[in-house]
Tab-separated table of C-alpha atoms in Angstrom:
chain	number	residue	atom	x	y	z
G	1	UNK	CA	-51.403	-28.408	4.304
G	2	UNK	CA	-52.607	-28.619	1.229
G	3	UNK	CA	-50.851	-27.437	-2.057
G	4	UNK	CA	-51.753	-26.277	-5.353
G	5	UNK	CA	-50.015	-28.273	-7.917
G	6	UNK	CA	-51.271	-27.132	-11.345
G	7	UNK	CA	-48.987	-24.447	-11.929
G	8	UNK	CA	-45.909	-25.064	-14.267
G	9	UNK	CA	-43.679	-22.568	-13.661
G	10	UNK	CA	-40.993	-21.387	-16.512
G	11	UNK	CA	-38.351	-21.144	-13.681
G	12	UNK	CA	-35.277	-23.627	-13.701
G	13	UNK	CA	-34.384	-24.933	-10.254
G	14	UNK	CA	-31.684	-23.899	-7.687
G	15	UNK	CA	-28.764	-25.554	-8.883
G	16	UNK	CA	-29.019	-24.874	-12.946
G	17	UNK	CA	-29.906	-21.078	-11.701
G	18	UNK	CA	-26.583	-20.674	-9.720
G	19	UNK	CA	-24.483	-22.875	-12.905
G	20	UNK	CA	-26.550	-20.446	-15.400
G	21	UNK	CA	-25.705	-17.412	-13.097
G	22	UNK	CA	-21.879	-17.877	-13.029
G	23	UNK	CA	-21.749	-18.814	-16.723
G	24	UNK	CA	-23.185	-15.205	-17.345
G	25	UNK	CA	-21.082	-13.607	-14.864
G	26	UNK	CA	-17.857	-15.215	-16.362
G	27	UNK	CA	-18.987	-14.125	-19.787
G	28	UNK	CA	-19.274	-10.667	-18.561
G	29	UNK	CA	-17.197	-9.840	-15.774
G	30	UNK	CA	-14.229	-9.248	-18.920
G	31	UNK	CA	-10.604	-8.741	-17.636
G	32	UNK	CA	-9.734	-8.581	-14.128
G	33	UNK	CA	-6.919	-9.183	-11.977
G	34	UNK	CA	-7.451	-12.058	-9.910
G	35	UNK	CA	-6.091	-16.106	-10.009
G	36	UNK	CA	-7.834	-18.784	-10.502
G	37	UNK	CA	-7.763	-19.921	-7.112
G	38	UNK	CA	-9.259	-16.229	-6.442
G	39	UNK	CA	-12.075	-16.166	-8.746
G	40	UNK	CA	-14.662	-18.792	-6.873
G	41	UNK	CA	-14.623	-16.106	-4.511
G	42	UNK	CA	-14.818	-13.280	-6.460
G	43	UNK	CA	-17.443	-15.239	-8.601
G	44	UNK	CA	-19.647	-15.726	-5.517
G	45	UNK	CA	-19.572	-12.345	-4.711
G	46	UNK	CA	-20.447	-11.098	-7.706
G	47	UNK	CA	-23.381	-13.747	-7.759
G	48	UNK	CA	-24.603	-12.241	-4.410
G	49	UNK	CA	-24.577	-8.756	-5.217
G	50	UNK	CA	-25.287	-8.896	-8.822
G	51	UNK	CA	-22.390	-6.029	-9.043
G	52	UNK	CA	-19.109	-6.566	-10.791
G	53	UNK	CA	-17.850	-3.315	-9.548
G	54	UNK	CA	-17.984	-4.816	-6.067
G	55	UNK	CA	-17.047	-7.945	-6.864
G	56	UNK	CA	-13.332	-6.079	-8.892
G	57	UNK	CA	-13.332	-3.993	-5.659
G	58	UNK	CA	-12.040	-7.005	-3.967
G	59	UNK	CA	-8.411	-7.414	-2.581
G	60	UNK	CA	-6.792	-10.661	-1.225
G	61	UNK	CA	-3.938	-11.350	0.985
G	62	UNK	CA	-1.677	-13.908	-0.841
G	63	UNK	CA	-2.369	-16.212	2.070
G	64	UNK	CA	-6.201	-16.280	1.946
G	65	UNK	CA	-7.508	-18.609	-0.022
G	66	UNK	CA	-4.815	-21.613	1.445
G	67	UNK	CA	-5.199	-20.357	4.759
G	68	UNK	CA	-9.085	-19.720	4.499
G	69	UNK	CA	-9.456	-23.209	3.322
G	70	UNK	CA	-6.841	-25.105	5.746
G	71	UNK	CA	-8.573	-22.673	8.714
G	72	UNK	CA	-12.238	-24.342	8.030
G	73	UNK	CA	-10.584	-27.871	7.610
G	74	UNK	CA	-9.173	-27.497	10.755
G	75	UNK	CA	-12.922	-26.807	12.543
G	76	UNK	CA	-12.048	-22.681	13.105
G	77	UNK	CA	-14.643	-20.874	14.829
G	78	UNK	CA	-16.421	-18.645	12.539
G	79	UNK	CA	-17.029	-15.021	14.383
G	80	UNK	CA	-19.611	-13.098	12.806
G	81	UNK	CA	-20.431	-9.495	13.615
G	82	UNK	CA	-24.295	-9.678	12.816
G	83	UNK	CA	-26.981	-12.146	12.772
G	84	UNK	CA	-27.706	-11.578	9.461
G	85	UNK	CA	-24.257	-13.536	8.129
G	86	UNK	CA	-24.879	-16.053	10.761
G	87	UNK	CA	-28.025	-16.674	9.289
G	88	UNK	CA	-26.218	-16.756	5.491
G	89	UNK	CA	-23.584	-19.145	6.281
G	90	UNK	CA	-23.958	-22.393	5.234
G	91	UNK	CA	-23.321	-23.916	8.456
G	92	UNK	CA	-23.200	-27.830	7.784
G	93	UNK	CA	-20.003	-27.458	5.681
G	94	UNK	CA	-18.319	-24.957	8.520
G	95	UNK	CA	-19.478	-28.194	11.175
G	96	UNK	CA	-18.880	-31.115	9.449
G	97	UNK	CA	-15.307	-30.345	9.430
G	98	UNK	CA	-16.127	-29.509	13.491
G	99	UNK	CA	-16.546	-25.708	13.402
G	100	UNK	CA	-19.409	-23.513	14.100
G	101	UNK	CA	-20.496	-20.227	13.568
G	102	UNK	CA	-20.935	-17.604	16.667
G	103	UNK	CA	-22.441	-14.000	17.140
G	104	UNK	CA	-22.054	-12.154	20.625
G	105	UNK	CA	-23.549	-8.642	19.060
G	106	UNK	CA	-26.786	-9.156	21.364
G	107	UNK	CA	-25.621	-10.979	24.524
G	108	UNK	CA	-26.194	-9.855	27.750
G	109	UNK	CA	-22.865	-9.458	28.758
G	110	UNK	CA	-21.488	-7.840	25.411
G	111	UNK	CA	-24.586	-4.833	25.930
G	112	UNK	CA	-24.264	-4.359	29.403
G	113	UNK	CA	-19.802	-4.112	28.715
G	114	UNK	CA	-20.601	-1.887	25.645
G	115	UNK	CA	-22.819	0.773	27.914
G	116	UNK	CA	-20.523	1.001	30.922
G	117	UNK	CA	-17.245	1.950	28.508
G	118	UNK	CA	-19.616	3.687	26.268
G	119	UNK	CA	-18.780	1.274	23.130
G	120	UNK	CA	-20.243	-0.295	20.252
G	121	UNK	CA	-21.238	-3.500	21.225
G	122	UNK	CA	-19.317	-4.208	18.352
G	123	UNK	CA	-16.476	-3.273	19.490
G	124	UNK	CA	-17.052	-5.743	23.300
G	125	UNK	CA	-18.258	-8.519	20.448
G	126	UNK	CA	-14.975	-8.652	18.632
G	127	UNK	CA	-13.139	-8.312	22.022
G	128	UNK	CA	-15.257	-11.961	23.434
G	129	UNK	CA	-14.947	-13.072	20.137
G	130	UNK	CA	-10.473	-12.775	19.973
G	131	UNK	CA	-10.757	-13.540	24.083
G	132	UNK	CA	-12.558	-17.547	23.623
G	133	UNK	CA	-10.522	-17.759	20.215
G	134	UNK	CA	-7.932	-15.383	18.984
G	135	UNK	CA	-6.938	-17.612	15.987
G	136	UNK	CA	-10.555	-18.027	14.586
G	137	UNK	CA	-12.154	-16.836	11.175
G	138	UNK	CA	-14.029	-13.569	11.707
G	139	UNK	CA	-16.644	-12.600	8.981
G	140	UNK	CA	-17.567	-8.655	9.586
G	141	UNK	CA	-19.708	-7.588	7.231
G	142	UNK	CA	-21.590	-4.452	8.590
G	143	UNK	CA	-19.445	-3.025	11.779
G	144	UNK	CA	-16.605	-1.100	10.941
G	145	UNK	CA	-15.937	-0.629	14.464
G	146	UNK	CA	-15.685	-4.554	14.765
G	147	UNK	CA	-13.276	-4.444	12.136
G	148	UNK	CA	-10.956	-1.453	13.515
G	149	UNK	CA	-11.137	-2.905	16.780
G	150	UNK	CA	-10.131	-6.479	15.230
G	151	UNK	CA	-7.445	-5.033	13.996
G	152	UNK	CA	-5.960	-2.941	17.116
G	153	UNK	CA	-5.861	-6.804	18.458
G	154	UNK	CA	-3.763	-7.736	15.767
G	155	UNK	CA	-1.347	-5.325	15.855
G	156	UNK	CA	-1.322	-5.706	20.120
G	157	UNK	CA	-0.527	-9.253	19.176
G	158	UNK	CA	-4.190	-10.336	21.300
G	159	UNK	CA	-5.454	-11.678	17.974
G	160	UNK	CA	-3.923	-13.674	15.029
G	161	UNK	CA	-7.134	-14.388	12.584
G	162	UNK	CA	-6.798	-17.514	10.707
G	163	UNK	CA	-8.729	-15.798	8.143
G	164	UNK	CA	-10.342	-12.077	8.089
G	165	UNK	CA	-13.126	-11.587	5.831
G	166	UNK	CA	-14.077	-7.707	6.331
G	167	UNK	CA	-16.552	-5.884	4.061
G	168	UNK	CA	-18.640	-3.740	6.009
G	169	UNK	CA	-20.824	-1.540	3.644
G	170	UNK	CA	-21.825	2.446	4.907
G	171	UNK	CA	-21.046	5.827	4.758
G	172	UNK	CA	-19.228	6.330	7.847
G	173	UNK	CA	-15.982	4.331	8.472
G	174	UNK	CA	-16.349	1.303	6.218
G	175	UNK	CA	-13.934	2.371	3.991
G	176	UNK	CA	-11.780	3.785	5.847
G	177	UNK	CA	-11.811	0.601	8.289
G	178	UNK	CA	-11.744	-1.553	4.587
G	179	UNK	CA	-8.488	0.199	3.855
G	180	UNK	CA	-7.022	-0.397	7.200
G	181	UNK	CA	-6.912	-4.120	6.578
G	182	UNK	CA	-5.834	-3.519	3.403
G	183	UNK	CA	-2.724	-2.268	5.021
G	184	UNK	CA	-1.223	-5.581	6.387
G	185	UNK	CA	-1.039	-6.584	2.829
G	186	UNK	CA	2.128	-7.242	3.662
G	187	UNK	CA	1.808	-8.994	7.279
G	188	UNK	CA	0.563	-12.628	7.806
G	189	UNK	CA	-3.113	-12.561	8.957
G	190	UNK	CA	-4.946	-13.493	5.888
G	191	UNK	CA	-7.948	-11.498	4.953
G	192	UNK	CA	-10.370	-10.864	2.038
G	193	UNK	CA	-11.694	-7.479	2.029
G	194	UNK	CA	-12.871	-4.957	-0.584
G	195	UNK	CA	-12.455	-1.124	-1.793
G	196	UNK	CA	-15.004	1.577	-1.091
G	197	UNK	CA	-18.553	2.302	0.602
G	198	UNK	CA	-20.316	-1.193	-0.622
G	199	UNK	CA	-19.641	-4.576	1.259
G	200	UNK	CA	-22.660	-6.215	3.338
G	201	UNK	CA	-23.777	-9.529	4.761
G	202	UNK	CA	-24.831	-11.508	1.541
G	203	UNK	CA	-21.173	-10.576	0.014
G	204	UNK	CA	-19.045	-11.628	3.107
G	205	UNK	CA	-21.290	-14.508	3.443
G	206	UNK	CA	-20.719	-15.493	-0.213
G	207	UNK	CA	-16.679	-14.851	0.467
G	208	UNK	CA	-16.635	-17.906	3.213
G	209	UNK	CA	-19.401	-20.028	1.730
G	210	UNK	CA	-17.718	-20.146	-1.449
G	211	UNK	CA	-13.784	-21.152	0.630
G	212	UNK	CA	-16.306	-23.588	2.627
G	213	UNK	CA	-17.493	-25.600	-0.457
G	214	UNK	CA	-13.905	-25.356	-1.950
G	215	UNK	CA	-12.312	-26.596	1.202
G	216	UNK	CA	-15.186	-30.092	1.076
G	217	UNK	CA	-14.044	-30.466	-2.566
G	218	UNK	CA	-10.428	-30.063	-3.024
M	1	UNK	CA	-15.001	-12.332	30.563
M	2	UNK	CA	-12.207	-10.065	30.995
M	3	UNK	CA	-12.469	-6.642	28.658
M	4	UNK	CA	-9.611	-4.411	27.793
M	5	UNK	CA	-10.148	-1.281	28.237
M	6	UNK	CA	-7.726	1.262	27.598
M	7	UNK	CA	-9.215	1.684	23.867
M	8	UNK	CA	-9.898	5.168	23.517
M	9	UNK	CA	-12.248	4.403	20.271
M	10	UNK	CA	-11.848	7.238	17.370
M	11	UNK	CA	-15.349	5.682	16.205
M	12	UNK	CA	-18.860	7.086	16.815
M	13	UNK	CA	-21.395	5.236	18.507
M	14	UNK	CA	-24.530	3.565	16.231
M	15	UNK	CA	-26.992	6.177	16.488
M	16	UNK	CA	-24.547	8.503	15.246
M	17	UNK	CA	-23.586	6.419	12.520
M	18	UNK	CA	-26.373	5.937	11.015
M	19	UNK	CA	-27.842	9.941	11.388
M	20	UNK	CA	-24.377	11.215	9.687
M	21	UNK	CA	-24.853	8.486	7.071
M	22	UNK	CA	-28.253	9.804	6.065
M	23	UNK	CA	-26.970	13.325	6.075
M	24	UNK	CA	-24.270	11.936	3.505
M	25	UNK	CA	-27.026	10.065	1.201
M	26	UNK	CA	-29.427	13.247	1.561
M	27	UNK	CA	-26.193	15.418	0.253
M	28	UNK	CA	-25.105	13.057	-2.184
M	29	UNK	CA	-28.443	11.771	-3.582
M	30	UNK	CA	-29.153	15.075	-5.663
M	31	UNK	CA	-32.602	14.995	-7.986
M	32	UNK	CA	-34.209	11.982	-7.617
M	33	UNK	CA	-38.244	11.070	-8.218
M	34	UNK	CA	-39.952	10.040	-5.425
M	35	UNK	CA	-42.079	11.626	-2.382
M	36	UNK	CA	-41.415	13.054	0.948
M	37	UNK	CA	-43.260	9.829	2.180
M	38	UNK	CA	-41.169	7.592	-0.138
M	39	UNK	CA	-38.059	8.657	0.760
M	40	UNK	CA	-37.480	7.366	3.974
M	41	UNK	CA	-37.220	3.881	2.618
M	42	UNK	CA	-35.225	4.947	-0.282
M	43	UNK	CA	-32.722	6.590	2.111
M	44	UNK	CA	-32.032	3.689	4.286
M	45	UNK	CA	-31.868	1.310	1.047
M	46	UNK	CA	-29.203	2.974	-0.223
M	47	UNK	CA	-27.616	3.524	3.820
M	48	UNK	CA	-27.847	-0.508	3.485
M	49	UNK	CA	-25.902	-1.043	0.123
M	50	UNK	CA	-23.935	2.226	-0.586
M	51	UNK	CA	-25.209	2.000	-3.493
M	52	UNK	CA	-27.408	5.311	-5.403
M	53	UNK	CA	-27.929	3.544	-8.339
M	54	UNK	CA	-30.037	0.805	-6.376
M	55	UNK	CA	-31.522	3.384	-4.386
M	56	UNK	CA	-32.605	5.216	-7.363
M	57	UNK	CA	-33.936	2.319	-8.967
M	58	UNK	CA	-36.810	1.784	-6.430
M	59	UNK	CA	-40.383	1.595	-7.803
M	60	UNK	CA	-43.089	2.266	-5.346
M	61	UNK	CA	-47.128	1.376	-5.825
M	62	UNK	CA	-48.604	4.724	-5.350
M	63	UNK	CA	-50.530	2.925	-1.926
M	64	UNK	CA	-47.209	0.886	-0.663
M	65	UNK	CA	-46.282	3.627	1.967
M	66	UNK	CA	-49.526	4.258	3.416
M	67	UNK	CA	-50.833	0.682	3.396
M	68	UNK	CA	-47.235	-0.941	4.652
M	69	UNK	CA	-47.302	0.962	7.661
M	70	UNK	CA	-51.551	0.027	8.228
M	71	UNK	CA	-50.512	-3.179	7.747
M	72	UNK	CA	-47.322	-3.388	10.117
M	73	UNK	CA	-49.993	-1.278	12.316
M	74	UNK	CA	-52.512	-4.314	12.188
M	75	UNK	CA	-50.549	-6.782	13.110
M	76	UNK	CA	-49.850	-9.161	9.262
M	77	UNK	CA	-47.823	-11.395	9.716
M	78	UNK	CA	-44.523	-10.779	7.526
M	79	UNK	CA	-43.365	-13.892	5.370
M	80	UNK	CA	-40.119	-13.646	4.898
M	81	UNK	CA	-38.385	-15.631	1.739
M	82	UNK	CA	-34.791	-16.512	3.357
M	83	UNK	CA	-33.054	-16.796	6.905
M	84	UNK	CA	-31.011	-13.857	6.581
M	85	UNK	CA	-34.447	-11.853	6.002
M	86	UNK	CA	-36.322	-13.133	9.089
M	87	UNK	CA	-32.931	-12.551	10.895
M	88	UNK	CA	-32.313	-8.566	9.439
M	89	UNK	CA	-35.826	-7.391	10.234
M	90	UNK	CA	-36.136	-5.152	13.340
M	91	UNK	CA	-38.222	-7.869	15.216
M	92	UNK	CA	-39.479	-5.623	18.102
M	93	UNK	CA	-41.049	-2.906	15.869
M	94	UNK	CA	-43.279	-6.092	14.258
M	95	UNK	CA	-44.506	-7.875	17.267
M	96	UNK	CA	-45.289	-4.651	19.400
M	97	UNK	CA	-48.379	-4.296	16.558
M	98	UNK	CA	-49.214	-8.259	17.317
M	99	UNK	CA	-47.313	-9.271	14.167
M	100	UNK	CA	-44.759	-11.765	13.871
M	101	UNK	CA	-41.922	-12.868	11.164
M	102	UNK	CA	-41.922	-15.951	9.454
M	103	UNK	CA	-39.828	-18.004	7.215
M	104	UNK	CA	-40.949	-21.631	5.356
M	105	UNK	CA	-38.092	-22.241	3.288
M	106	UNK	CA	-36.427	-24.891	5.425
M	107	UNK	CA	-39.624	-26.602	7.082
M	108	UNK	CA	-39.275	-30.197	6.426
M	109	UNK	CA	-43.216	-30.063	4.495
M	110	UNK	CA	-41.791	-27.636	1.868
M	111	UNK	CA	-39.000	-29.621	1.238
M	112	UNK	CA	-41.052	-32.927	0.305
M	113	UNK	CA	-43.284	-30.827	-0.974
M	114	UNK	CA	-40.738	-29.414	-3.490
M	115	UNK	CA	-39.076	-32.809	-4.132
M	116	UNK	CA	-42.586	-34.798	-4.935
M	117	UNK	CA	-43.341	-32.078	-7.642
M	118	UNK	CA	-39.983	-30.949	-8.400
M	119	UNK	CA	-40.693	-26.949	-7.698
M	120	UNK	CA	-38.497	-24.466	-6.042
M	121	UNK	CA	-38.877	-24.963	-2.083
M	122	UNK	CA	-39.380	-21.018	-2.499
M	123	UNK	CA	-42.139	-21.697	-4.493
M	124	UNK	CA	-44.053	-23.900	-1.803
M	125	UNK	CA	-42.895	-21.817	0.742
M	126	UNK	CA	-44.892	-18.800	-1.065
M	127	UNK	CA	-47.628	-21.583	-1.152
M	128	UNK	CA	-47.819	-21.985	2.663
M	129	UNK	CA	-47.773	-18.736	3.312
M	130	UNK	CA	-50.438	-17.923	1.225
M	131	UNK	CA	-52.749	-20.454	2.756
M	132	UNK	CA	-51.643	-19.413	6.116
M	133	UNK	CA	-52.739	-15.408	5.333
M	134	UNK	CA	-53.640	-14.072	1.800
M	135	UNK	CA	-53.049	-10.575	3.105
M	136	UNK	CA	-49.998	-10.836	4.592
M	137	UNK	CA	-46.636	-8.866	4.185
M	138	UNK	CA	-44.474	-10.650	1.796
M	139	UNK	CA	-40.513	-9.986	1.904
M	140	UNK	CA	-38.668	-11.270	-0.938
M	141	UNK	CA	-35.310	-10.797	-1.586
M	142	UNK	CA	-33.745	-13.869	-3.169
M	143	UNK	CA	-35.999	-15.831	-5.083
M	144	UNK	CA	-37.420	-15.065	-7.917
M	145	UNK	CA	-39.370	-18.166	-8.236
M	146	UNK	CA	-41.083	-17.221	-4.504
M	147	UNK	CA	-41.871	-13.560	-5.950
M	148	UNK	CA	-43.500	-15.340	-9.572
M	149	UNK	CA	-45.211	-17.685	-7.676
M	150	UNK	CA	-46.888	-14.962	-5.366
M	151	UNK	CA	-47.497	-12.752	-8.271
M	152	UNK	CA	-49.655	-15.937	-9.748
M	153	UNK	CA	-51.577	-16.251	-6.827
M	154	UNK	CA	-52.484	-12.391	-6.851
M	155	UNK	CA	-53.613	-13.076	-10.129
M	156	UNK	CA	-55.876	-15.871	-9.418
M	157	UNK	CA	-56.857	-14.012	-6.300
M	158	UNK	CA	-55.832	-16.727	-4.381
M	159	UNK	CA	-53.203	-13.754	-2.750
M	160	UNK	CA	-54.084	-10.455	-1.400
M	161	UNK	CA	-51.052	-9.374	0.137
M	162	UNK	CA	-51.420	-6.056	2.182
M	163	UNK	CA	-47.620	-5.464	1.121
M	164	UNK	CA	-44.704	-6.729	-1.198
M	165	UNK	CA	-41.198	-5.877	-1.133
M	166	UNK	CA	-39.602	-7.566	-3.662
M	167	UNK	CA	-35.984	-7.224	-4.519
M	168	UNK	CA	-34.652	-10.537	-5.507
M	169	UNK	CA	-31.406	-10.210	-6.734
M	170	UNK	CA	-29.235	-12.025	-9.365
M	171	UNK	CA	-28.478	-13.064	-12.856
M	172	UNK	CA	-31.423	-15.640	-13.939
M	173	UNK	CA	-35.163	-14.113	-13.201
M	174	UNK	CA	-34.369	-11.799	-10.541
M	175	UNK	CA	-34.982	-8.571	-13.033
M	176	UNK	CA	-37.703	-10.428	-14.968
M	177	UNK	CA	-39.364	-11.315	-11.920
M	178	UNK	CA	-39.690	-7.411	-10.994
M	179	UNK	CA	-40.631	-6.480	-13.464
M	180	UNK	CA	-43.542	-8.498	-13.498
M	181	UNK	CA	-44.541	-7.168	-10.007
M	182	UNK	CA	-43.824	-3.728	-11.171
M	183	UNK	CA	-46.686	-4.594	-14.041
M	184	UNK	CA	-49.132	-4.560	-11.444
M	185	UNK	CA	-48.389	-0.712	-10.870
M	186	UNK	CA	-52.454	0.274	-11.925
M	187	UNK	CA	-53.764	-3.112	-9.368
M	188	UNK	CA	-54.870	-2.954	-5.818
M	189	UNK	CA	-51.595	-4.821	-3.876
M	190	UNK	CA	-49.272	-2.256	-2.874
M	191	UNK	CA	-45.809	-2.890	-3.382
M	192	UNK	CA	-42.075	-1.669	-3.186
M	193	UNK	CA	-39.587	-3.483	-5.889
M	194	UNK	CA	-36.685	-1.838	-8.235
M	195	UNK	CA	-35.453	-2.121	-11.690
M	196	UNK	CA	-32.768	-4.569	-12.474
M	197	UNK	CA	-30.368	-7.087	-11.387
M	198	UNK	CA	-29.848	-5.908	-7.970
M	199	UNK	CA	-31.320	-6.100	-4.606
M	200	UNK	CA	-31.094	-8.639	-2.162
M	201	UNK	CA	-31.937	-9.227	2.036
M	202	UNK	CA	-30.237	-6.525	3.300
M	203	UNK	CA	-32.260	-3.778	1.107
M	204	UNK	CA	-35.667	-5.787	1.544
M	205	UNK	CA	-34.937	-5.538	5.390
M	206	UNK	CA	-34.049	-1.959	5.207
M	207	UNK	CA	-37.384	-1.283	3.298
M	208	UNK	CA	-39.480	-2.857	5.872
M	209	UNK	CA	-37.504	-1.546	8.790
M	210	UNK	CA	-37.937	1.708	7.468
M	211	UNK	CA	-41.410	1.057	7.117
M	212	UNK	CA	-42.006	-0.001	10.873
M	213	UNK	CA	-39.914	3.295	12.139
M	214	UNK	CA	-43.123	5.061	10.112
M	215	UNK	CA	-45.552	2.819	11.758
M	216	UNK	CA	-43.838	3.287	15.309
M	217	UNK	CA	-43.419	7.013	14.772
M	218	UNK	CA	-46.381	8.725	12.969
């Protein structure tokens, strides 16, 4: 392959982009509510989206940020609910510390389960998902159905998240299944979630990646 | 595998998700500027992010709808900028047409490549692409540097994409870098971008998968 190498291009590289880009949000994001041990997190997803509404939408459990890091120290399994966040994840800092990062949304099993009970396969994901780990980290970031069903395991007792990062985006369900979670506020399964419609993949992505690079630095 | 269930789900399945969601945007969305053709990809931007504001901040090439779906059609290969991208895009709809999804960022020749001239790896990844097909489908939704790059090459002719979609999103470039695309609005490359800071992979995907259910369909 051979490569072009005249051009000088005016842009800065990766890492002085991201240092630039949270120097500008932190000189505009103006007063907010969260700690200091909060605002990496909030920072990151503000980064991703490029929307401080989104990123003020956010609500923590008092728990998450200790319990998010200590969870991906201690080699959790990360559960997401789409490809798209496995894919987003920076994986190496999630195995180093002897974790890794599943998605059962398109097995076999999970589509076949899903048509004879006439469920999301959403819904049979989270189910494998709590049934080969029901202490792991689970990242759902488009399926409000994995998230309401996530949480009918909690409350059964089936699953006890070491972390819950839940920000599905849409019109139908996400927030309702946003403020669900936002309920055990008062319970002990940590969890990161936001208010309203917006939420995705890149934002709950940029939730664990940024408790992933503060658990390999702290 | 074991599945409970004695769930009696108050949640809709997928394909009725997503049809009430676009009855929601279509109620919701009010006046708006673009075309009966354009706003099938407008729709499912916003039924990606929540977000009208994004949705309404779409700039189309007056040829991106009819020569996106030609191009899905004949088979170009779609370059994708990131992971998350390659992994969003409805895979099936591509490679029934004889096309096929790619991604360079991470090959182990665009990182030296990067390194020995201190560029963007999204910049050489552009590069690649380029040399692999000058008329190929470009996705972009993260790096600005890969969108300036390929916005050079169109202007040295090197590049003759049969489609853009570029939405990078973020603080540093992301905006500028649209709007230089969106300067080529009287050219010859068709393209879909938007106005501002945000975007991102999930609204990139959404454009092209909306573009595919066109090519699939009509």
């Amino acid at each position: 392959m051979e490569f072009n190498t005249d051009f000088k291009p005016l842009t800065v590289q990766p890492q002085e982009i991201e240092s630039l880009s949270f120097e500008i949000i932190t000189s505009e994001i103006g007063e907010h509510p969260f700690t200091d041990e909060q605002y990496p997190v909030v920072q990151r997803v503000i980064h991703a989206s490029a929307d401080f509404d989104l990123g003020r939408s956010l609500v923590f459990h008092r728990e998450a940020i200790t319990a998010g890091i200590a969870a991906i120290r201690a080699g959790k399994p990360v559960f997401a609910d789409v490809q798209m966040i496995q894919s987003g994840i920076s994986k190496p800092r999630i195995e180093k510390f002897g974790g890794k990062v599943e998605v059962y949304i398109s097995d076999a099993d999970v589509a076949a389960e899903a048509k004879k009970h006439n469920l999301t396969r959403a819904i049979i994901a989270t189910r494998k998902a709590v049934a080969e780990c029901p202490d792991g980290i689970f990242v759902i970031g488009n399926a409000p159905t994995a998230l309401l069903e996530l949480i009918r395991l909690v409350k059964t007792g089936e699953a006890r998240p070491s972390l819950v990062i839940g920000m599905p985006v849409g019109f139908v369900s996400a927030a309702e299944s946003k403020e669900e979670l936002a309920k055990l506020i008062d319970g002990d399964v940590p969890f990161i979630t936001n208010i309203g419609r917006k939420g995705g993949s890149p934002v709950s992505v940029a939730a664990l990646n940024a408790l992933s690079l503060l658990a390999e630095r702290a």
